[in-house]
Amino acid sequence: MSAMMKAAVFVEPGRIEIADKRIPDVGPNDALVRITTTTICGTDVHILKGEYPVAKGLTIGHEPVGVIEKLGSAVQGYSEGQRVIAGAICPNFNSYAAQDGAPSQDGSYLIPLGLCGCHGYKATAGWRFGNLIDGTQAEYVLVPDAQANLAPIPDGLSDEQVLMCPDIMSTGFKGAENANIRIGDTVVVFAQGPIGLCATAGARLLGASTIITVDGNDHRLSISKKMGADVTLNFNNCDVVDEIMKLTGGRGADSSIEALGTQATFESALRVLKPGGTLSSLGVYSSDLKIPLSAFAAGLGDHTIRTALCPGGKERMRRLMNVVASGRIDLGVMVTHQYKLENIVAAYELFSHQRDGVLKIAIKP
């Protein structure tokens, strides 16, 4: 094995390039995974644009599918050559935050300071790949705390079938889980990008009887039908808030899921809620949000607003892959394009401009 590898690194806002990097050394609790497939996420585009700051020279990406190349001495129950995934969020499950029920918000930010990562809480710090440590858009990635974060891929599942599990599927399903969906509920999902489509599928699995999806792209709305939507609304053709209120007889939706991260979608998601309803927010926002007084009922409407960061860990990944293996959902249809790692700059250009019906791009080293 060569001592060097190719990796997509952040150079400066507006610029990600392929560079040569040393293949990382493996510590006792780590695993070196040879990437067979990864992808580009909307969060990576935020990094590219400089809207989410990361260190210059950092390898980007957080969605790994691959094969174990080398195991740390303390990692048990896995074997080299085994096909695995790891969650986009790879916390230290020994941390205070994890044992307090918030592993995605753990103390990993302390590790670069030479301090113990088991201590401390910080929003998003459980997200390490492509944020705090080198990520997955490379030939190899080092998985920290591998015992808790590696999940074997069931026999018979392709890379493309499980590619959504590390982030998009886990995030979208978390949006549905956070929406307090009960059997028979009416749920509205705003934005039908990859995460919104997974939220739609999750709402159906949780028992929603009426799912309304909102987007400005008819192609994505047609895919949302395959994921479980009953009614699709193109915001270019109607006032979606008025239409949803009509569809619910003026009652409003039991839950809404915001999967884009803009003031307009957040506000609409709040306006369509019934009193006592839940707004589940998945969007990554780039500026301050304002809560409209009337939609918020001056703070007296018994509304619940919940935010989330993608859950990680091997048990979460096992459950998601079980859903895929059961045939209850097919997310492979979301992989619309394929690029070699060496051509990832062109893939970013396609994905960031949302051309050619792109949903997700399989990146192959």
CSV table of C-alpha atoms in Angstrom, one decimal:
chain,number,residue,atom,x,y,z
A,1,MET,CA,0.0,0.0,0.0
A,2,SER,CA,1.4,3.4,-1.0
A,3,ALA,CA,2.1,5.8,1.8
A,4,MET,CA,0.1,8.5,-0.1
A,5,MET,CA,-3.5,8.9,-1.2
A,6,LYS,CA,-5.7,11.3,-3.1
A,7,ALA,CA,-8.1,13.5,-1.2
A,8,ALA,CA,-10.5,16.4,-1.8
A,9,VAL,CA,-9.4,19.2,0.4
A,10,PHE,CA,-10.8,22.6,1.3
A,11,VAL,CA,-8.4,25.3,0.0
A,12,GLU,CA,-10.5,28.5,0.5
A,13,PRO,CA,-14.1,29.6,0.0
A,14,GLY,CA,-15.1,28.7,-3.5
A,15,ARG,CA,-12.3,26.2,-4.0
A,16,ILE,CA,-12.0,22.5,-3.2
A,17,GLU,CA,-9.1,20.6,-5.0
A,18,ILE,CA,-7.7,17.1,-5.2
A,19,ALA,CA,-4.4,16.8,-3.3
A,20,ASP,CA,-1.9,14.2,-2.2
A,21,LYS,CA,-2.0,13.4,1.5
A,22,ARG,CA,-0.4,10.8,3.7
A,23,ILE,CA,-2.5,7.8,4.5
A,24,PRO,CA,-3.2,8.2,8.3
A,25,ASP,CA,-1.6,6.1,11.0
A,26,VAL,CA,-4.0,3.8,12.9
A,27,GLY,CA,-4.3,4.2,16.7
A,28,PRO,CA,-5.5,1.5,19.0
A,29,ASN,CA,-9.1,2.6,18.8
A,30,ASP,CA,-9.2,3.5,15.1
A,31,ALA,CA,-9.9,1.7,11.9
A,32,LEU,CA,-8.5,2.6,8.5
A,33,VAL,CA,-11.3,2.2,5.9
A,34,ARG,CA,-10.6,2.1,2.1
A,35,ILE,CA,-13.4,4.1,0.6
A,36,THR,CA,-15.3,2.3,-2.2
A,37,THR,CA,-18.1,4.9,-2.4
A,38,THR,CA,-18.9,8.3,-0.9
A,39,THR,CA,-21.0,11.3,-1.9
A,40,ILE,CA,-21.4,15.0,-1.7
A,41,CYS,CA,-23.8,16.6,0.8
A,42,GLY,CA,-25.5,20.0,1.0
A,43,THR,CA,-23.4,20.7,4.0
A,44,ASP,CA,-20.2,20.2,1.9
A,45,VAL,CA,-21.6,22.9,-0.4
A,46,HIS,CA,-21.9,25.2,2.6
A,47,ILE,CA,-18.3,24.5,3.4
A,48,LEU,CA,-17.3,25.2,-0.3
A,49,LYS,CA,-19.0,28.5,-0.2
A,50,GLY,CA,-17.4,29.5,3.1
A,51,GLU,CA,-20.8,29.6,4.9
A,52,TYR,CA,-19.5,26.9,7.4
A,53,PRO,CA,-15.9,27.4,8.4
A,54,VAL,CA,-13.4,24.5,8.4
A,55,ALA,CA,-9.6,24.5,8.5
A,56,LYS,CA,-7.8,25.0,5.2
A,57,GLY,CA,-6.4,21.7,3.9
A,58,LEU,CA,-9.1,19.6,5.6
A,59,THR,CA,-10.4,16.6,3.6
A,60,ILE,CA,-14.1,17.1,3.1
A,61,GLY,CA,-16.9,14.6,3.2
A,62,HIS,CA,-18.7,12.6,5.9
A,63,GLU,CA,-20.5,9.7,4.2
A,64,PRO,CA,-18.3,6.6,4.0
A,65,VAL,CA,-18.9,3.2,2.4
A,66,GLY,CA,-15.8,1.0,2.3
A,67,VAL,CA,-13.7,-1.9,3.3
A,68,ILE,CA,-11.6,-2.2,6.5
A,69,GLU,CA,-8.0,-1.9,5.5
A,70,LYS,CA,-6.5,-2.0,9.0
A,71,LEU,CA,-7.8,-2.3,12.5
A,72,GLY,CA,-6.5,-0.8,15.7
A,73,SER,CA,-5.2,-3.2,18.4
A,74,ALA,CA,-8.2,-2.5,20.7
A,75,VAL,CA,-10.9,-2.9,18.1
A,76,GLN,CA,-12.7,-6.3,18.5
A,77,GLY,CA,-15.4,-8.1,16.5
A,78,TYR,CA,-14.4,-6.8,13.1
A,79,SER,CA,-12.0,-8.1,10.4
A,80,GLU,CA,-9.8,-6.6,7.8
A,81,GLY,CA,-11.5,-6.9,4.4
A,82,GLN,CA,-15.0,-6.5,5.8
A,83,ARG,CA,-17.4,-4.2,4.1
A,84,VAL,CA,-18.6,-1.4,6.5
A,85,ILE,CA,-20.2,2.0,6.8
A,86,ALA,CA,-19.8,4.5,9.6
A,87,GLY,CA,-22.2,7.3,10.5
A,88,ALA,CA,-21.5,10.8,9.3
A,89,ILE,CA,-21.6,11.6,13.0
A,90,CYS,CA,-19.0,9.5,14.8
A,91,PRO,CA,-19.1,10.3,18.5
A,92,ASN,CA,-17.2,9.0,21.4
A,93,PHE,CA,-19.9,7.0,23.2
A,94,ASN,CA,-17.9,7.2,26.5
A,95,SER,CA,-18.4,10.9,26.6
A,96,TYR,CA,-20.6,12.7,29.1
A,97,ALA,CA,-22.7,14.0,26.2
A,98,ALA,CA,-23.4,10.5,24.9
A,99,GLN,CA,-24.3,9.2,28.3
A,100,ASP,CA,-26.6,12.2,28.7
A,101,GLY,CA,-28.5,11.2,25.6
A,102,ALA,CA,-26.9,13.7,23.2
A,103,PRO,CA,-23.9,11.8,21.5
A,104,SER,CA,-24.0,14.1,18.4
A,105,GLN,CA,-23.0,17.0,20.6
A,106,ASP,CA,-20.1,15.5,22.4
A,107,GLY,CA,-16.6,16.8,23.4
A,108,SER,CA,-14.6,15.9,20.3
A,109,TYR,CA,-13.7,19.5,19.8
A,110,LEU,CA,-11.4,19.2,22.8
A,111,ILE,CA,-9.2,16.5,21.3
A,112,PRO,CA,-7.2,18.9,19.0
A,113,LEU,CA,-6.4,20.9,22.1
A,114,GLY,CA,-4.8,17.9,23.7
A,115,LEU,CA,-7.7,17.5,26.1
A,116,CYS,CA,-10.0,14.5,26.8
A,117,GLY,CA,-12.8,14.3,24.3
A,118,CYS,CA,-15.0,12.6,26.9
A,119,HIS,CA,-15.5,15.9,28.6
A,120,GLY,CA,-17.4,19.0,27.3
A,121,TYR,CA,-20.5,19.6,25.3
A,122,LYS,CA,-20.6,21.6,22.0
A,123,ALA,CA,-23.3,21.7,19.3
A,124,THR,CA,-22.2,19.7,16.3
A,125,ALA,CA,-18.9,18.5,17.8
A,126,GLY,CA,-19.9,14.8,17.4
A,127,TRP,CA,-19.6,15.6,13.7
A,128,ARG,CA,-16.0,14.9,13.0
A,129,PHE,CA,-15.5,13.7,9.4
A,130,GLY,CA,-14.9,16.7,7.2
A,131,ASN,CA,-15.5,19.1,10.2
A,132,LEU,CA,-12.9,18.4,12.9
A,133,ILE,CA,-10.9,15.6,11.3
A,134,ASP,CA,-10.2,14.5,7.7
A,135,GLY,CA,-13.3,13.2,5.9
A,136,THR,CA,-14.4,10.7,3.4
A,137,GLN,CA,-13.9,12.2,0.0
A,138,ALA,CA,-10.6,10.4,-0.3
A,139,GLU,CA,-9.1,7.0,-1.0
A,140,TYR,CA,-8.9,6.2,2.7
A,141,VAL,CA,-10.5,7.6,5.9
A,142,LEU,CA,-9.5,7.0,9.6
A,143,VAL,CA,-12.6,6.1,11.6
A,144,PRO,CA,-12.2,7.1,15.3
A,145,ASP,CA,-13.7,5.1,18.1
A,146,ALA,CA,-14.2,2.4,15.5
A,147,GLN,CA,-15.7,-0.1,18.0
A,148,ALA,CA,-18.8,2.1,18.4
A,149,ASN,CA,-19.0,3.6,14.9
A,150,LEU,CA,-18.3,0.8,12.4
A,151,ALA,CA,-21.3,-1.1,11.1
A,152,PRO,CA,-21.0,-4.2,8.9
A,153,ILE,CA,-22.9,-4.1,5.6
A,154,PRO,CA,-25.4,-7.0,5.3
A,155,ASP,CA,-24.7,-9.4,2.5
A,156,GLY,CA,-26.5,-8.6,-0.7
A,157,LEU,CA,-26.7,-4.8,-0.3
A,158,SER,CA,-24.8,-2.7,-2.8
A,159,ASP,CA,-22.8,0.4,-2.0
A,160,GLU,CA,-25.5,2.6,-3.5
A,161,GLN,CA,-28.2,1.0,-1.4
A,162,VAL,CA,-26.5,1.9,1.8
A,163,LEU,CA,-24.9,5.1,0.7
A,164,MET,CA,-27.7,7.2,2.2
A,165,CYS,CA,-27.5,5.5,5.7
A,166,PRO,CA,-24.5,7.5,7.2
A,167,ASP,CA,-26.2,10.9,6.8
A,168,ILE,CA,-29.1,11.5,4.5
A,169,MET,CA,-31.3,8.6,5.7
A,170,SER,CA,-30.3,9.0,9.3
A,171,THR,CA,-31.0,12.8,9.2
A,172,GLY,CA,-34.3,12.5,7.3
A,173,PHE,CA,-35.6,9.8,9.6
A,174,LYS,CA,-34.6,11.8,12.7
A,175,GLY,CA,-36.7,14.6,11.3
A,176,ALA,CA,-39.6,12.3,11.2
A,177,GLU,CA,-38.9,10.9,14.6
A,178,ASN,CA,-38.6,14.4,16.1
A,179,ALA,CA,-41.9,15.4,14.6
A,180,ASN,CA,-43.8,13.3,17.2
A,181,ILE,CA,-45.7,11.5,14.4
A,182,ARG,CA,-48.6,9.3,15.5
A,183,ILE,CA,-50.7,6.8,13.5
A,184,GLY,CA,-53.2,8.7,11.4
A,185,ASP,CA,-51.4,12.1,11.5
A,186,THR,CA,-51.2,14.7,8.7
A,187,VAL,CA,-47.6,15.7,8.1
A,188,VAL,CA,-46.1,18.3,5.8
A,189,VAL,CA,-42.5,18.1,4.6
A,190,PHE,CA,-41.0,21.3,3.2
A,191,ALA,CA,-38.3,20.7,0.5
A,192,GLN,CA,-37.8,17.4,-1.3
A,193,GLY,CA,-34.1,17.3,-1.7
A,194,PRO,CA,-32.4,14.1,-0.5
A,195,ILE,CA,-33.0,14.8,3.2
A,196,GLY,CA,-36.6,15.8,2.7
A,197,LEU,CA,-37.3,12.7,0.6
A,198,CYS,CA,-35.9,10.6,3.5
A,199,ALA,CA,-38.1,12.5,5.9
A,200,THR,CA,-41.1,11.8,3.7
A,201,ALA,CA,-40.2,8.1,3.8
A,202,GLY,CA,-39.7,8.2,7.5
A,203,ALA,CA,-43.1,9.8,8.1
A,204,ARG,CA,-44.8,7.0,6.1
A,205,LEU,CA,-42.9,4.3,8.1
A,206,LEU,CA,-44.0,6.0,11.4
A,207,GLY,CA,-47.7,5.8,10.5
A,208,ALA,CA,-48.7,9.2,9.0
A,209,SER,CA,-51.8,8.7,7.0
A,210,THR,CA,-51.6,11.9,5.0
A,211,ILE,CA,-48.2,13.3,3.9
A,212,ILE,CA,-48.1,16.6,1.9
A,213,THR,CA,-44.8,17.5,0.3
A,214,VAL,CA,-43.7,20.9,-0.9
A,215,ASP,CA,-41.0,21.8,-3.4
A,216,GLY,CA,-40.5,24.0,-6.5
A,217,ASN,CA,-39.2,21.1,-8.6
A,218,ASP,CA,-41.8,18.8,-10.2
A,219,HIS,CA,-39.3,16.0,-10.7
A,220,ARG,CA,-38.5,15.9,-7.0
A,221,LEU,CA,-42.1,16.0,-6.2
A,222,SER,CA,-42.7,13.0,-8.4
A,223,ILE,CA,-40.0,11.1,-6.5
A,224,SER,CA,-41.6,12.1,-3.2
A,225,LYS,CA,-44.7,10.2,-4.4
A,226,LYS,CA,-42.5,7.0,-4.5
A,227,MET,CA,-41.3,7.8,-1.0
A,228,GLY,CA,-44.8,8.0,0.4
A,229,ALA,CA,-46.3,11.4,-0.3
A,230,ASP,CA,-50.1,11.5,-0.8
A,231,VAL,CA,-50.3,15.2,-2.0
A,232,THR,CA,-47.6,17.2,-3.7
A,233,LEU,CA,-47.5,21.0,-3.9
A,234,ASN,CA,-45.3,23.1,-6.1
A,235,PHE,CA,-44.8,26.5,-4.4
A,236,ASN,CA,-44.5,28.1,-7.8
A,237,ASN,CA,-48.1,27.2,-8.6
A,238,CYS,CA,-50.0,28.0,-5.4
A,239,ASP,CA,-49.9,29.6,-1.9
A,240,VAL,CA,-48.9,26.4,-0.1
A,241,VAL,CA,-49.9,27.6,3.3
A,242,ASP,CA,-53.5,28.4,2.1
A,243,GLU,CA,-53.6,25.2,0.2
A,244,ILE,CA,-52.5,23.1,3.2
A,245,MET,CA,-55.1,24.8,5.5
A,246,LYS,CA,-57.8,23.9,2.9
A,247,LEU,CA,-56.6,20.3,2.7
A,248,THR,CA,-56.8,20.0,6.5
A,249,GLY,CA,-60.2,21.7,6.8
A,250,GLY,CA,-58.6,24.7,8.5
A,251,ARG,CA,-57.3,22.5,11.3
A,252,GLY,CA,-53.6,22.6,10.3
A,253,ALA,CA,-51.1,19.8,10.1
A,254,ASP,CA,-50.2,17.7,13.1
A,255,SER,CA,-46.5,18.0,12.3
A,256,SER,CA,-44.3,19.8,9.8
A,257,ILE,CA,-40.7,19.0,8.8
A,258,GLU,CA,-38.4,21.8,7.4
A,259,ALA,CA,-35.7,20.2,5.3
A,260,LEU,CA,-34.0,23.2,3.5
A,261,GLY,CA,-32.8,25.8,6.0
A,262,THR,CA,-34.4,29.1,4.9
A,263,GLN,CA,-36.5,31.7,6.6
A,264,ALA,CA,-39.3,31.2,4.1
A,265,THR,CA,-39.5,27.4,4.6
A,266,PHE,CA,-39.2,27.6,8.4
A,267,GLU,CA,-41.9,30.3,8.5
A,268,SER,CA,-44.3,28.3,6.3
A,269,ALA,CA,-43.6,25.1,8.3
A,270,LEU,CA,-44.7,27.0,11.4
A,271,ARG,CA,-47.8,28.7,9.8
A,272,VAL,CA,-49.3,25.3,8.7
A,273,LEU,CA,-49.2,23.8,12.2
A,274,LYS,CA,-52.3,23.2,14.3
A,275,PRO,CA,-52.2,24.4,17.9
A,276,GLY,CA,-50.1,21.9,19.8
A,277,GLY,CA,-48.3,20.7,16.6
A,278,THR,CA,-44.6,20.0,16.2
A,279,LEU,CA,-42.2,21.7,13.8
A,280,SER,CA,-39.2,19.4,13.2
A,281,SER,CA,-36.3,21.5,11.8
A,282,LEU,CA,-33.6,19.8,9.8
A,283,GLY,CA,-32.3,22.7,7.7
A,284,VAL,CA,-28.8,24.1,8.1
A,285,TYR,CA,-29.4,27.9,8.4
A,286,SER,CA,-27.0,30.5,7.2
A,287,SER,CA,-28.5,33.5,9.0
A,288,ASP,CA,-30.7,34.4,12.0
A,289,LEU,CA,-34.3,33.2,11.9
A,290,LYS,CA,-37.3,35.3,12.8
A,291,ILE,CA,-40.4,33.8,14.3
A,292,PRO,CA,-43.7,35.4,13.0
A,293,LEU,CA,-45.8,36.5,15.9
A,294,SER,CA,-49.2,35.3,14.5
A,295,ALA,CA,-47.9,31.9,13.5
A,296,PHE,CA,-46.3,31.5,16.9
A,297,ALA,CA,-49.6,32.6,18.6
A,298,ALA,CA,-47.6,35.0,20.7
A,299,GLY,CA,-45.9,32.0,22.4
A,300,LEU,CA,-49.3,30.6,23.5
A,301,GLY,CA,-50.0,28.0,20.9
A,302,ASP,CA,-48.5,24.9,22.6
A,303,HIS,CA,-46.2,24.5,19.6
A,304,THR,CA,-43.0,22.4,19.9
A,305,ILE,CA,-39.9,23.2,17.8
A,306,ARG,CA,-37.2,20.6,17.7
A,307,THR,CA,-33.8,20.7,16.0
A,308,ALA,CA,-31.5,17.8,15.2
A,309,LEU,CA,-28.1,16.7,14.1
A,310,CYS,CA,-27.8,13.3,12.3
A,311,PRO,CA,-27.6,10.4,14.8
A,312,GLY,CA,-24.6,8.2,14.4
A,313,GLY,CA,-23.2,5.0,15.9
A,314,LYS,CA,-23.2,1.3,14.8
A,315,GLU,CA,-26.7,0.6,16.2
A,316,ARG,CA,-28.3,3.4,14.3
A,317,MET,CA,-26.5,2.3,11.1
A,318,ARG,CA,-27.6,-1.3,11.7
A,319,ARG,CA,-31.2,-0.3,12.0
A,320,LEU,CA,-31.2,1.8,8.9
A,321,MET,CA,-29.6,-0.9,6.9
A,322,ASN,CA,-32.2,-3.3,8.2
A,323,VAL,CA,-34.9,-1.0,6.7
A,324,VAL,CA,-33.1,-1.1,3.4
A,325,ALA,CA,-32.6,-4.8,3.5
A,326,SER,CA,-36.3,-5.4,4.3
A,327,GLY,CA,-37.3,-3.7,1.0
A,328,ARG,CA,-39.5,-1.2,2.8
A,329,ILE,CA,-37.6,1.6,1.2
A,330,ASP,CA,-35.4,2.0,-1.9
A,331,LEU,CA,-33.0,4.9,-1.6
A,332,GLY,CA,-30.8,3.7,-4.4
A,333,VAL,CA,-33.0,5.6,-6.8
A,334,MET,CA,-31.7,8.8,-5.3
A,335,VAL,CA,-28.2,8.1,-6.7
A,336,THR,CA,-28.6,9.9,-10.0
A,337,HIS,CA,-24.9,10.4,-11.0
A,338,GLN,CA,-21.5,8.8,-10.6
A,339,TYR,CA,-18.1,10.5,-10.7
A,340,LYS,CA,-14.5,9.3,-10.1
A,341,LEU,CA,-12.8,11.0,-7.1
A,342,GLU,CA,-10.4,12.6,-9.5
A,343,ASN,CA,-13.3,14.5,-11.1
A,344,ILE,CA,-14.9,15.6,-7.8
A,345,VAL,CA,-14.5,19.3,-8.6
A,346,ALA,CA,-16.9,18.8,-11.6
A,347,ALA,CA,-19.2,16.8,-9.4
A,348,TYR,CA,-19.3,19.7,-6.9
A,349,GLU,CA,-20.2,22.1,-9.8
A,350,LEU,CA,-23.0,19.9,-10.9
A,351,PHE,CA,-24.4,19.3,-7.3
A,352,SER,CA,-24.1,22.9,-6.1
A,353,HIS,CA,-25.9,24.2,-9.1
A,354,GLN,CA,-28.5,21.4,-9.0
A,355,ARG,CA,-28.3,20.7,-12.7
A,356,ASP,CA,-29.4,17.6,-14.7
A,357,GLY,CA,-31.9,16.4,-12.2
A,358,VAL,CA,-29.1,15.6,-9.7
A,359,LEU,CA,-30.1,14.2,-6.2
A,360,LYS,CA,-27.0,12.4,-5.0
A,361,ILE,CA,-23.7,11.6,-6.7
A,362,ALA,CA,-21.8,8.4,-6.0
A,363,ILE,CA,-18.1,9.3,-5.8
A,364,LYS,CA,-15.8,6.4,-6.5
A,365,PRO,CA,-12.0,6.5,-5.8
